[in-house]
JSON list of C-alpha atoms in Angstrom, two decimals:
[
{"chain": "M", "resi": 1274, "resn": "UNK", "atom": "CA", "xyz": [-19.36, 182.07, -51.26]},
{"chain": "M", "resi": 1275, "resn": "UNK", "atom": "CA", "xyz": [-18.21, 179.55, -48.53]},
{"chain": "M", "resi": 1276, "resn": "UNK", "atom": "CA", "xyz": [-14.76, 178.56, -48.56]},
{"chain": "M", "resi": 1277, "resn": "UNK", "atom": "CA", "xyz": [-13.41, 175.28, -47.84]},
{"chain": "M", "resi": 1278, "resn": "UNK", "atom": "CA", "xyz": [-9.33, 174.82, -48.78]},
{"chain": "M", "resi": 1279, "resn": "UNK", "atom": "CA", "xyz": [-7.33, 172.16, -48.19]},
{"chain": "M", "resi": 1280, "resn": "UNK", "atom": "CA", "xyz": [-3.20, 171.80, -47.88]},
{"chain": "M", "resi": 1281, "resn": "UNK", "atom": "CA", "xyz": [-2.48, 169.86, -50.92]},
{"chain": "M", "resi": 1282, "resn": "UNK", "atom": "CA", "xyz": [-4.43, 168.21, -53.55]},
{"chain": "M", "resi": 1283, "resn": "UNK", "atom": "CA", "xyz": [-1.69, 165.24, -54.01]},
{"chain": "M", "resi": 1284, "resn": "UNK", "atom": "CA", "xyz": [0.52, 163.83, -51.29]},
{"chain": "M", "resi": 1285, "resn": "UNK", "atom": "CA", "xyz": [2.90, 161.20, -51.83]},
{"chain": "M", "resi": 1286, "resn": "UNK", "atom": "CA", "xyz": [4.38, 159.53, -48.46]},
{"chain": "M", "resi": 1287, "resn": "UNK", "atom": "CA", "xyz": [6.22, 156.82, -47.21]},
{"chain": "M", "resi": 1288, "resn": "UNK", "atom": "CA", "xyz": [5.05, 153.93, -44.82]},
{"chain": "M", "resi": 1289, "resn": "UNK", "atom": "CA", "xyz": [5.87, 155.44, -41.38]},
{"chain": "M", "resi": 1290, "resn": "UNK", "atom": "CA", "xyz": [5.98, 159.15, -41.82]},
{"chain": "M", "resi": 1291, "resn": "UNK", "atom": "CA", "xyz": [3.58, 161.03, -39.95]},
{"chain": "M", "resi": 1292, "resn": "UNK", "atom": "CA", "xyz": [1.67, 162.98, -42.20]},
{"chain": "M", "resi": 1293, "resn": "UNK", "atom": "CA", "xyz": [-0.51, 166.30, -41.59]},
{"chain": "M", "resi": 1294, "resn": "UNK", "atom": "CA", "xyz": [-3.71, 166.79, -43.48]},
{"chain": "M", "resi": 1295, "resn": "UNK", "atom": "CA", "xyz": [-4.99, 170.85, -43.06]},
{"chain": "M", "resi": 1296, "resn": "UNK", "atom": "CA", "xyz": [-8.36, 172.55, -43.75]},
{"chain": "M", "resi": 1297, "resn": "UNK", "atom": "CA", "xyz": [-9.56, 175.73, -43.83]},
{"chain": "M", "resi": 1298, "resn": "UNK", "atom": "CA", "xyz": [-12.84, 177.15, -44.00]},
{"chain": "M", "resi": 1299, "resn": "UNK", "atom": "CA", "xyz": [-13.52, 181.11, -43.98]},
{"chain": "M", "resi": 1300, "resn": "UNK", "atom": "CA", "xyz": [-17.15, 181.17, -43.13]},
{"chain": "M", "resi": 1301, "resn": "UNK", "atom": "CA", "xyz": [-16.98, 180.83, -39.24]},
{"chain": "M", "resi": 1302, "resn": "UNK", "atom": "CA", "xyz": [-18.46, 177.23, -39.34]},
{"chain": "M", "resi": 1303, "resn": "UNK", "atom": "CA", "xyz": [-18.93, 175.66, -35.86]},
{"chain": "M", "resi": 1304, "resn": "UNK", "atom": "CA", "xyz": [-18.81, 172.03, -37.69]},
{"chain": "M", "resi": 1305, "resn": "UNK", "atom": "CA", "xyz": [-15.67, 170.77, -39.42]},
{"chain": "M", "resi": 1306, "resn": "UNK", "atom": "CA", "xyz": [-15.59, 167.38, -40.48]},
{"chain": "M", "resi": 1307, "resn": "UNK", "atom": "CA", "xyz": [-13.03, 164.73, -42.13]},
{"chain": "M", "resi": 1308, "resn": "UNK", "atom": "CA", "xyz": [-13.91, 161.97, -44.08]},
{"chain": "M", "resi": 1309, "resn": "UNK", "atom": "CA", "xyz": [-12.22, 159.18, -46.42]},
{"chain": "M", "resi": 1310, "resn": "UNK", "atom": "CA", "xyz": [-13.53, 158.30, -49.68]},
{"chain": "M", "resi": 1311, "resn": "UNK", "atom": "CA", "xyz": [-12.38, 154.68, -51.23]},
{"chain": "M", "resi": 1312, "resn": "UNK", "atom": "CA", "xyz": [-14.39, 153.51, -54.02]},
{"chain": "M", "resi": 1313, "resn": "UNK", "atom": "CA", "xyz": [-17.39, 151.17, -53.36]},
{"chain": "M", "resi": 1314, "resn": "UNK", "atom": "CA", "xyz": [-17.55, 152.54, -49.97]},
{"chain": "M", "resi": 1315, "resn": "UNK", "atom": "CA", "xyz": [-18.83, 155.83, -50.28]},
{"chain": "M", "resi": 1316, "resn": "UNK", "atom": "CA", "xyz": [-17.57, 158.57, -47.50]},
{"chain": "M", "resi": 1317, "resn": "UNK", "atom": "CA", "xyz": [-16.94, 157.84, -44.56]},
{"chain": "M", "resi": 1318, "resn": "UNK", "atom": "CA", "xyz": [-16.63, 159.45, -41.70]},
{"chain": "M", "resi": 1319, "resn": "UNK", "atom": "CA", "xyz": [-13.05, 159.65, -39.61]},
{"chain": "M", "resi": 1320, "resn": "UNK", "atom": "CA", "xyz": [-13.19, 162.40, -37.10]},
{"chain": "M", "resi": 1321, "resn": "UNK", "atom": "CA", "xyz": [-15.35, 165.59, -36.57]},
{"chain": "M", "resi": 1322, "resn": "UNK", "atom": "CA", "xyz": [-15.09, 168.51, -34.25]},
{"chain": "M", "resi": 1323, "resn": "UNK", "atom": "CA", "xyz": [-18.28, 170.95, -33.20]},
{"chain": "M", "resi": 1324, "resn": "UNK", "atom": "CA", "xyz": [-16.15, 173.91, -31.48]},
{"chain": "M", "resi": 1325, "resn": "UNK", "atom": "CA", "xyz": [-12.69, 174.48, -31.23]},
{"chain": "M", "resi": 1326, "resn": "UNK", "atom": "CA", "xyz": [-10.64, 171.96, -28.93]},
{"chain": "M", "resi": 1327, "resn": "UNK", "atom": "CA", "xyz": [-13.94, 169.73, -29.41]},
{"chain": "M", "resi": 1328, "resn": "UNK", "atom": "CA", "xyz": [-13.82, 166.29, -31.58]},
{"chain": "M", "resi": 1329, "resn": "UNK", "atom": "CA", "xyz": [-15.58, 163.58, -31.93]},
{"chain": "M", "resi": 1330, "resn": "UNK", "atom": "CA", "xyz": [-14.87, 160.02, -33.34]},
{"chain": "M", "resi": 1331, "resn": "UNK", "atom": "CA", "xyz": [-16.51, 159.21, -36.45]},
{"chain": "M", "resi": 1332, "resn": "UNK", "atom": "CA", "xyz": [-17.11, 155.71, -37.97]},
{"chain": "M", "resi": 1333, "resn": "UNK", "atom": "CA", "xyz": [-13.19, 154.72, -38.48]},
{"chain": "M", "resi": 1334, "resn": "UNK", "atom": "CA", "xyz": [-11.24, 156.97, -36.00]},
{"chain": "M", "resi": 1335, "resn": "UNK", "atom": "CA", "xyz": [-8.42, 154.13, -36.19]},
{"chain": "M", "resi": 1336, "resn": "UNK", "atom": "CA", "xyz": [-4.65, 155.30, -37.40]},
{"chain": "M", "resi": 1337, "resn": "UNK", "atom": "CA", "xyz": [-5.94, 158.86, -37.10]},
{"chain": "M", "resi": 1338, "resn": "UNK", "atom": "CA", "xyz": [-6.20, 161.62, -34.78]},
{"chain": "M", "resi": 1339, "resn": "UNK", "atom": "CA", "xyz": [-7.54, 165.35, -35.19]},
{"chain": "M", "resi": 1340, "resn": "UNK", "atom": "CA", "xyz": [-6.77, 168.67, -33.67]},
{"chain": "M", "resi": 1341, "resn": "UNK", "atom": "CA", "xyz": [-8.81, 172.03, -34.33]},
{"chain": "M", "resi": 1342, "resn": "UNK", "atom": "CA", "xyz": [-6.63, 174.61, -32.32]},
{"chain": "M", "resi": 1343, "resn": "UNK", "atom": "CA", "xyz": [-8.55, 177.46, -34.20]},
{"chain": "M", "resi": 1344, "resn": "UNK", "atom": "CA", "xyz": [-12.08, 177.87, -35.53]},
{"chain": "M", "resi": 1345, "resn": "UNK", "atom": "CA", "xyz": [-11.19, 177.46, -38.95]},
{"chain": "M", "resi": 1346, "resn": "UNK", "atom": "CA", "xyz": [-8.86, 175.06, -38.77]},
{"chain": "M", "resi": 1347, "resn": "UNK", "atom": "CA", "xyz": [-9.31, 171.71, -38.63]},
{"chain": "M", "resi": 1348, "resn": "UNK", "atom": "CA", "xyz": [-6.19, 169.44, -39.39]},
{"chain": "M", "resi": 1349, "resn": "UNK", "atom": "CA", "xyz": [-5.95, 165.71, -39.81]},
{"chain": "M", "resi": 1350, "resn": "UNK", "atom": "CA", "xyz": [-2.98, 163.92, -38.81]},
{"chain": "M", "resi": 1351, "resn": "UNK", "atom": "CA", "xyz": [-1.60, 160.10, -39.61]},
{"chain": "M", "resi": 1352, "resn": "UNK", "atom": "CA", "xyz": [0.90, 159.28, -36.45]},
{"chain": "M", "resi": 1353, "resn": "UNK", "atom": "CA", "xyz": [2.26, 156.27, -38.76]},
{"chain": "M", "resi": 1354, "resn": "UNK", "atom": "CA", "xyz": [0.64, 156.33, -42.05]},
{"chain": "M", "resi": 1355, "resn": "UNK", "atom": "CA", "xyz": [0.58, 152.74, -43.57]},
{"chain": "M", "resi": 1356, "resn": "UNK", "atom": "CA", "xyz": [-0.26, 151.26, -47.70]},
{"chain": "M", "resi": 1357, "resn": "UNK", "atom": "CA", "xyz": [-4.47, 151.09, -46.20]},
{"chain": "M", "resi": 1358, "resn": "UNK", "atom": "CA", "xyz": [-4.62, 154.77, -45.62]},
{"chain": "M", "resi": 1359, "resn": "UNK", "atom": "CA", "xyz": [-4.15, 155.35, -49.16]},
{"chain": "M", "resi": 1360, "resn": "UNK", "atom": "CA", "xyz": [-7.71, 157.27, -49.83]},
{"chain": "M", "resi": 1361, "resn": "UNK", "atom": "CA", "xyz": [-9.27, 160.47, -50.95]},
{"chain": "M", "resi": 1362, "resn": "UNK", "atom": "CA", "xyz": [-9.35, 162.61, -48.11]},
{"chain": "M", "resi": 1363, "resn": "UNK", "atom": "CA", "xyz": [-12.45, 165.22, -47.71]},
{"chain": "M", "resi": 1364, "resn": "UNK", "atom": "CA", "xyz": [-12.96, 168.09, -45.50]},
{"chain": "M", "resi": 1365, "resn": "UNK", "atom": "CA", "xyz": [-16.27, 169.58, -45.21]},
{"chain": "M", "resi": 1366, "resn": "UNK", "atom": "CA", "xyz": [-17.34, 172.35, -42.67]},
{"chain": "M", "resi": 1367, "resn": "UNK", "atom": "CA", "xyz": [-21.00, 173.49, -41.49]},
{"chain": "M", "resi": 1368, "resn": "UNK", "atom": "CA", "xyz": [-22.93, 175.50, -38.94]},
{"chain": "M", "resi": 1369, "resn": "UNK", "atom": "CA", "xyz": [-26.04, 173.86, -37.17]},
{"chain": "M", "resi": 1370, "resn": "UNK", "atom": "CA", "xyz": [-28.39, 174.90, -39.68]},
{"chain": "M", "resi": 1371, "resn": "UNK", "atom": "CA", "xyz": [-26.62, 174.75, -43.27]},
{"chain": "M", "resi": 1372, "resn": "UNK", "atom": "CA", "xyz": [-25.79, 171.68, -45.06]},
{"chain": "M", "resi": 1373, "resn": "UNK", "atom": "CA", "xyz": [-21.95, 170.77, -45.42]},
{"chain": "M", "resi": 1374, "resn": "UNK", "atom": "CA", "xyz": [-19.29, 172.47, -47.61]},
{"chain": "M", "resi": 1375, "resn": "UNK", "atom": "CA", "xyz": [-16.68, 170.20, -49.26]},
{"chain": "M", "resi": 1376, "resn": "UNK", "atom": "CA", "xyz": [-12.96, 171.10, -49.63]},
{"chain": "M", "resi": 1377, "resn": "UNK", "atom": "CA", "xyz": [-11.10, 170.02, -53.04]},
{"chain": "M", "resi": 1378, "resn": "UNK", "atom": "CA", "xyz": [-10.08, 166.78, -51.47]},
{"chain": "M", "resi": 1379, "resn": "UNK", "atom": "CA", "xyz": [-6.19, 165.69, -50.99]},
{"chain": "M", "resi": 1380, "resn": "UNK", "atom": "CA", "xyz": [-5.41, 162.53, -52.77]},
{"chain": "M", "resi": 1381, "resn": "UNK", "atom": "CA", "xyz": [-2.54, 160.86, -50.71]},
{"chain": "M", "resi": 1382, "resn": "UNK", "atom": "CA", "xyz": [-0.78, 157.52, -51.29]},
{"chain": "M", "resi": 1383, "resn": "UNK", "atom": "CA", "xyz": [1.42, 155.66, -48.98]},
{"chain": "M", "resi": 1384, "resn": "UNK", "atom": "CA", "xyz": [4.09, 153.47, -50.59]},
{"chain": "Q", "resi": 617, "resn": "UNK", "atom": "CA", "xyz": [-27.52, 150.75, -37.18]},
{"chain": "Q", "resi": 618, "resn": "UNK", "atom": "CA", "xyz": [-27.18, 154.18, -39.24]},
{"chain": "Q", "resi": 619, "resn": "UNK", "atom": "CA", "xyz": [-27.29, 153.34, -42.53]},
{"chain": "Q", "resi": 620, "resn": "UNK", "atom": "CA", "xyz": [-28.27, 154.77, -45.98]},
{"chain": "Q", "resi": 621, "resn": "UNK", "atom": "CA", "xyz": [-29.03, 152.55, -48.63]},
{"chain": "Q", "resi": 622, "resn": "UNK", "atom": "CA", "xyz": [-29.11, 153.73, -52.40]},
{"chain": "Q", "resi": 623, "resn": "UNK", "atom": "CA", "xyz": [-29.86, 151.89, -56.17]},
{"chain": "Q", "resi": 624, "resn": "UNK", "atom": "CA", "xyz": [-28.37, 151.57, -58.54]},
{"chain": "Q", "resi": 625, "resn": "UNK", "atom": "CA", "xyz": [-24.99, 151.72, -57.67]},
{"chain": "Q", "resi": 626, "resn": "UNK", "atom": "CA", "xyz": [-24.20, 152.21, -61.50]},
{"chain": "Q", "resi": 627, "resn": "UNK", "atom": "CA", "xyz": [-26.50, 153.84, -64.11]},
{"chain": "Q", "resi": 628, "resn": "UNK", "atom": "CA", "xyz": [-25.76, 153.40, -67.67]},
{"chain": "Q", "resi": 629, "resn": "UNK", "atom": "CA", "xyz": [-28.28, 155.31, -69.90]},
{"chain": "Q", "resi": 630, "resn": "UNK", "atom": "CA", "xyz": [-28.85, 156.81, -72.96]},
{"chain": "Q", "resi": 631, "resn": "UNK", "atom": "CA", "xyz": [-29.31, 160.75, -73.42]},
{"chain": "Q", "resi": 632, "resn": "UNK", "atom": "CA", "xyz": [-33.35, 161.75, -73.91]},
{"chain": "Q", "resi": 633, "resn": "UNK", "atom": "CA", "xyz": [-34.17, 158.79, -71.38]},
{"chain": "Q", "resi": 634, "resn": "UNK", "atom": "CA", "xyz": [-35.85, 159.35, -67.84]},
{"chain": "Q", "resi": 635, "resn": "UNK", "atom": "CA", "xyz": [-34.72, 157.55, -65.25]},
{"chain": "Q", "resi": 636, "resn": "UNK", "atom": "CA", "xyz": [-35.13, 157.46, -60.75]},
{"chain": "Q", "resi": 637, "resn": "UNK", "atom": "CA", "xyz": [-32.25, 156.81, -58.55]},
{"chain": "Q", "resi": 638, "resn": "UNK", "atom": "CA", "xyz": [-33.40, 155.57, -55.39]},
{"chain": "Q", "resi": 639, "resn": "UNK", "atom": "CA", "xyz": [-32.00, 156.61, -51.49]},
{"chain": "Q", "resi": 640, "resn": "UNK", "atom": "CA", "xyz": [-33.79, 154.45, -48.59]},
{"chain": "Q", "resi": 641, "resn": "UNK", "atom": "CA", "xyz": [-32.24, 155.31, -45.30]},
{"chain": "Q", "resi": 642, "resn": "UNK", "atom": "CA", "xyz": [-32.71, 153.84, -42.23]},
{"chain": "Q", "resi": 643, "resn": "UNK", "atom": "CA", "xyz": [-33.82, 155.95, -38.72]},
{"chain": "Q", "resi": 644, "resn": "UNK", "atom": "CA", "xyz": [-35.78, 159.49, -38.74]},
{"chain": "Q", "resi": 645, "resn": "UNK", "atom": "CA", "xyz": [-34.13, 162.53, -39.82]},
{"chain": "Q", "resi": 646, "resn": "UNK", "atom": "CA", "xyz": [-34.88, 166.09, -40.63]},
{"chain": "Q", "resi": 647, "resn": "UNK", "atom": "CA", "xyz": [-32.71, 167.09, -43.28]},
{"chain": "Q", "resi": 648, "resn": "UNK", "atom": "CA", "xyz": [-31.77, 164.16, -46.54]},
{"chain": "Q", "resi": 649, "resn": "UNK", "atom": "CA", "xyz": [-29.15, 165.84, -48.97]},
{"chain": "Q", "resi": 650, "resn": "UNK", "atom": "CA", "xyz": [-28.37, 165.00, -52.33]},
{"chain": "Q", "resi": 651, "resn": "UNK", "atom": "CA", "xyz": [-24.48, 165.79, -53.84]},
{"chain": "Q", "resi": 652, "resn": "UNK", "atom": "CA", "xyz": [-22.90, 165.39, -56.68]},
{"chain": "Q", "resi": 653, "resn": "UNK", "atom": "CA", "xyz": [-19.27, 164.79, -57.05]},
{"chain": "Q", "resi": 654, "resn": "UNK", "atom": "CA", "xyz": [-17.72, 164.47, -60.72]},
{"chain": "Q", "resi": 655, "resn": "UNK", "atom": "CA", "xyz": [-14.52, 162.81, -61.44]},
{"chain": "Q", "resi": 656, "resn": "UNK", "atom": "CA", "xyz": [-11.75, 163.80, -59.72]},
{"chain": "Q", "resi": 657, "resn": "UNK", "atom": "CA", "xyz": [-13.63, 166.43, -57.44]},
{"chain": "Q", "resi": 658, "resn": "UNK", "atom": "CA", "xyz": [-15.06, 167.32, -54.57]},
{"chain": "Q", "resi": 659, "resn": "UNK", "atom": "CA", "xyz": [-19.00, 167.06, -53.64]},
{"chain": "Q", "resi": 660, "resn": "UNK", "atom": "CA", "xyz": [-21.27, 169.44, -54.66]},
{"chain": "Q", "resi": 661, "resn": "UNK", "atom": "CA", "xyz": [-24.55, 169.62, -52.87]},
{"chain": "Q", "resi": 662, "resn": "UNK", "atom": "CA", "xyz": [-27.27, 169.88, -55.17]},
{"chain": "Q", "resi": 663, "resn": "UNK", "atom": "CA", "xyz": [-30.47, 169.75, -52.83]},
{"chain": "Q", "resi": 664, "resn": "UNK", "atom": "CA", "xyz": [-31.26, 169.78, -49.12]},
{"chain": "Q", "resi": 665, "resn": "UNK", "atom": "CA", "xyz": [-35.15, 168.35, -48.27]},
{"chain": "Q", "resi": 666, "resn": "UNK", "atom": "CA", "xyz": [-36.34, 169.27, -45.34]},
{"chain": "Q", "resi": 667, "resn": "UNK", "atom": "CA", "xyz": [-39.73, 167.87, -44.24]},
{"chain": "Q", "resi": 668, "resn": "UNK", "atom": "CA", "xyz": [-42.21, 165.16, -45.65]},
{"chain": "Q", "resi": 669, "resn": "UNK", "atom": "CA", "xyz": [-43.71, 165.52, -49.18]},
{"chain": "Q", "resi": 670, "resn": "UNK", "atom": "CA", "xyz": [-40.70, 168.32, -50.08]},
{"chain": "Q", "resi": 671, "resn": "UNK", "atom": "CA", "xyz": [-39.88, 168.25, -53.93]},
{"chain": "Q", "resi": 672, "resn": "UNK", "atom": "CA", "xyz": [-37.11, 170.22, -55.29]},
{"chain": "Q", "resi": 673, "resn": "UNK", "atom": "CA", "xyz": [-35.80, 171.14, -58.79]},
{"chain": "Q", "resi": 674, "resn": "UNK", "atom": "CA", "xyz": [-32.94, 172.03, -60.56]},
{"chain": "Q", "resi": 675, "resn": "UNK", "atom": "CA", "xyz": [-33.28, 171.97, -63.93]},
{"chain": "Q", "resi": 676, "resn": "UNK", "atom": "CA", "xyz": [-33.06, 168.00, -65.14]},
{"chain": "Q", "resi": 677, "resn": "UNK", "atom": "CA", "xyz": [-33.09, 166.96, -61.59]},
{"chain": "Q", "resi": 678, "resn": "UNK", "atom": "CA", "xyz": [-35.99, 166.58, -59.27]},
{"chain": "Q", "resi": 679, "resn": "UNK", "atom": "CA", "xyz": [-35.54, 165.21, -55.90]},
{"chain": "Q", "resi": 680, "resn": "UNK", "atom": "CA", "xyz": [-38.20, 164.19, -52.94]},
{"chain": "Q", "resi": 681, "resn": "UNK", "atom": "CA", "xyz": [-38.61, 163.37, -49.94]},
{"chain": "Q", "resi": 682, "resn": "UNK", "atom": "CA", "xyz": [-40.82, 160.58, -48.41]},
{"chain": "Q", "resi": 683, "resn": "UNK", "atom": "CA", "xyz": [-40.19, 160.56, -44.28]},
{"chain": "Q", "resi": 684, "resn": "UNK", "atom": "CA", "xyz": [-42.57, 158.64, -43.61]},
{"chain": "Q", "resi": 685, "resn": "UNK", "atom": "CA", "xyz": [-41.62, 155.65, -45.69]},
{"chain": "Q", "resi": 686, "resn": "UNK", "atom": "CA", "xyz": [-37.61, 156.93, -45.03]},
{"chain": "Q", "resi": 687, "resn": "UNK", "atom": "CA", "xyz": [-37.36, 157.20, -49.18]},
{"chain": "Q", "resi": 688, "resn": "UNK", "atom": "CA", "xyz": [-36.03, 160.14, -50.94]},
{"chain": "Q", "resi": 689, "resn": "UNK", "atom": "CA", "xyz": [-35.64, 160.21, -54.66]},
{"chain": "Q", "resi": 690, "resn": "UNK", "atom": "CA", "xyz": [-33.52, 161.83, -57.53]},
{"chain": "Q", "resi": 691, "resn": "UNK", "atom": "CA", "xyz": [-35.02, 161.59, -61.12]},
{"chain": "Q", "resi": 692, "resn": "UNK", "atom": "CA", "xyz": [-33.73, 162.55, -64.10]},
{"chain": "Q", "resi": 693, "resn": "UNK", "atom": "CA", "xyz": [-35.98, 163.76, -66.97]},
{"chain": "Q", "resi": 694, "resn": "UNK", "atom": "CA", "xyz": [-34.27, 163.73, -70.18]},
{"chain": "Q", "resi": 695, "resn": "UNK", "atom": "CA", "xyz": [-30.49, 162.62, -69.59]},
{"chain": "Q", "resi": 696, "resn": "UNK", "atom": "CA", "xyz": [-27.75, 164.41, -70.93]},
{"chain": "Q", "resi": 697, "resn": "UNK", "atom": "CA", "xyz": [-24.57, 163.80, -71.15]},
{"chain": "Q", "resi": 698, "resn": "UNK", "atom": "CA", "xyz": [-22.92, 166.59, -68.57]},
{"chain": "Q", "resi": 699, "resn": "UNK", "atom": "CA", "xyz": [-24.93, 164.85, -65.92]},
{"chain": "Q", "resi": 700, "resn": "UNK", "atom": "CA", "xyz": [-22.44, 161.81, -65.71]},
{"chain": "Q", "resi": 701, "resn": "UNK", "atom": "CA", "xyz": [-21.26, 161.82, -62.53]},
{"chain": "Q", "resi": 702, "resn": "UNK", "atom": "CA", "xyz": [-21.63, 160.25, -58.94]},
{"chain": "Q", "resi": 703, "resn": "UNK", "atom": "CA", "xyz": [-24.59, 160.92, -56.94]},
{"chain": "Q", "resi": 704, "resn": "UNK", "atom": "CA", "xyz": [-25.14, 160.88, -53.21]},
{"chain": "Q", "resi": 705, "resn": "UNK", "atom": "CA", "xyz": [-27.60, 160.59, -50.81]},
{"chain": "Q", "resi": 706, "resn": "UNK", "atom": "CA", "xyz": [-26.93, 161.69, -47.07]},
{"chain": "Q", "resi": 707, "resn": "UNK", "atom": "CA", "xyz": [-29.19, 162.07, -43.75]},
{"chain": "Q", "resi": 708, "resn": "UNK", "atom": "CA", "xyz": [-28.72, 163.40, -40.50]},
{"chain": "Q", "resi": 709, "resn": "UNK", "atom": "CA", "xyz": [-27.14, 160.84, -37.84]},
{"chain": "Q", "resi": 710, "resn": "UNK", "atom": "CA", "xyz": [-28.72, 161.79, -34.59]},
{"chain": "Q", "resi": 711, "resn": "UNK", "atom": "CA", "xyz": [-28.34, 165.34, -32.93]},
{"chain": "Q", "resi": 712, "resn": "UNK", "atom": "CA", "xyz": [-24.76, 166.40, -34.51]},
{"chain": "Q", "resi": 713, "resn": "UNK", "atom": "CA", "xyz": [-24.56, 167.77, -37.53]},
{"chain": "Q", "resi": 714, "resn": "UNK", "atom": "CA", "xyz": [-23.16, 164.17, -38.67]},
{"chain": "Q", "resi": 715, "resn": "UNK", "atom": "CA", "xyz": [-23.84, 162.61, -41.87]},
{"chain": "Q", "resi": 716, "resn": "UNK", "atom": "CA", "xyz": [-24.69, 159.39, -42.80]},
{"chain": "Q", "resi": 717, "resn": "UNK", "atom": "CA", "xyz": [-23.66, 159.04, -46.68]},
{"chain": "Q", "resi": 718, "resn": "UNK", "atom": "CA", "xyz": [-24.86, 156.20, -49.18]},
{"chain": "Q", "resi": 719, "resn": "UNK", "atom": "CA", "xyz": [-22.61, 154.35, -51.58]},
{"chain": "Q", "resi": 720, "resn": "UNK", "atom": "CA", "xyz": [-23.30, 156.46, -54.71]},
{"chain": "Q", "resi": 721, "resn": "UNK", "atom": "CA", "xyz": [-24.50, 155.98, -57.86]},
{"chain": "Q", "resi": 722, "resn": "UNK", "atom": "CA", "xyz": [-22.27, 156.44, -60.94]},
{"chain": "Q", "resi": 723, "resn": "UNK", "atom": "CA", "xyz": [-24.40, 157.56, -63.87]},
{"chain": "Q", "resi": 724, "resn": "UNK", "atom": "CA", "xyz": [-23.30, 157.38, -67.46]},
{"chain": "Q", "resi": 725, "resn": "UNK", "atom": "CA", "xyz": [-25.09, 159.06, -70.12]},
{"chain": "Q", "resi": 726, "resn": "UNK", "atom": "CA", "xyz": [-24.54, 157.95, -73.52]},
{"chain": "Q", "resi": 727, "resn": "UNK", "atom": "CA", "xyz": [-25.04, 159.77, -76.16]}
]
């Protein structure tokens, strides 16, 4: 079974602190993907990467930046995370021909 | 503009009842995916359609695929009440393995 973990399923930070956001997937996926989930907006893409050292901006790239060091790793990272980035975060991971695989989700708020 | 388009966006029904949720999207793709993502969790994918006229079943759940008219369809035969939960739609965005993802539909079955 494909394997997508994620660092923490709560995360609790303040305004300011820079805040690191891992996945891990154990299936040797090319695609890794991170998206935001707020209700009545559906996912949304923030940043994906299709080989290691590659990314690519998604929809809302803004406040966020990505880095994917090793295959399966793909972390997200808030520089300065502020009240609006508190969201469901979701990483998925894929190769070119399978559909995507969905981490657990980390649930962070930013007081 | 990429853009995936699905209704209802809420789904009250009773259990025994039949009922279509609806996913138009808006440019040509290959591959339309349906997920399903409960309370609290992540997505599950449920079905992946991948050319015109493909139908797909999974017990209560039937989805299809309509390329030509950029429609793809989820119905429900016979509600019950483990299938509450938030459904979504998602295409192919151009030659990545990027998503496009509708709004969901939370559905409510009532016993």
């Amino acid at each position: 079974d494909v394997k997508v973990t994620q660092s923490s399923r709560y995360l609790v930070k303040r305004t300011g602190e820079k805040v690191f956001l891992e996945c891990v997937q154990d299936m040797d996926h090319e695609n890794m993907f991170w998206y935001r989930q707020d209700p009545g907006l559906g996912l949304r893409l923030i940043y994906f990467s299709y080989d290691v050292k590659m990314k690519e901006k998604g929809d809302i790239p803004e406040g966020y930046s990505v880095s994917r060091e090793k295959k399966e790793r793909f972390s997200l990272i808030l520089e300065s995370a502020s009240t609006n980035q508190t969201s469901m975060y979701l990483c998925a991971s894929s190769s070119v021909v399978t559909k995507q695989y969905f981490g657990p989700g980390t649930r962070l708020t930013v007081t | 503009e990429l853009k995936v388009e699905q209704n209802p966006l809420f789904l009250s029904m009773q259990e025994g009842k039949n009922y279509t949720i609806y996913c138009n999207y808006s440019t040509t793709s290959d591959r339309l995916y349906w997920y399903r993502q409960d309370p609290g969790k992540s997505l599950e994918s449920l079905f992946v359609l991948l050319s015109n006229g493909a139908v797909k079943q999974e017990g209560r759940l039937m989805a299809s695929l309509d390329t030509k008219a950029r429609l793809s369809t989820l119905h429900i035969t016979a509600a019950v009440h483990d299938l509450s939960a938030t459904y979504f739609c998602a295409f192919h965005g151009g030659a990545t393995n990027k998503l496009i993802f509708g709004t969901g539909t939370l559905l409510a079955v009532q016993p």
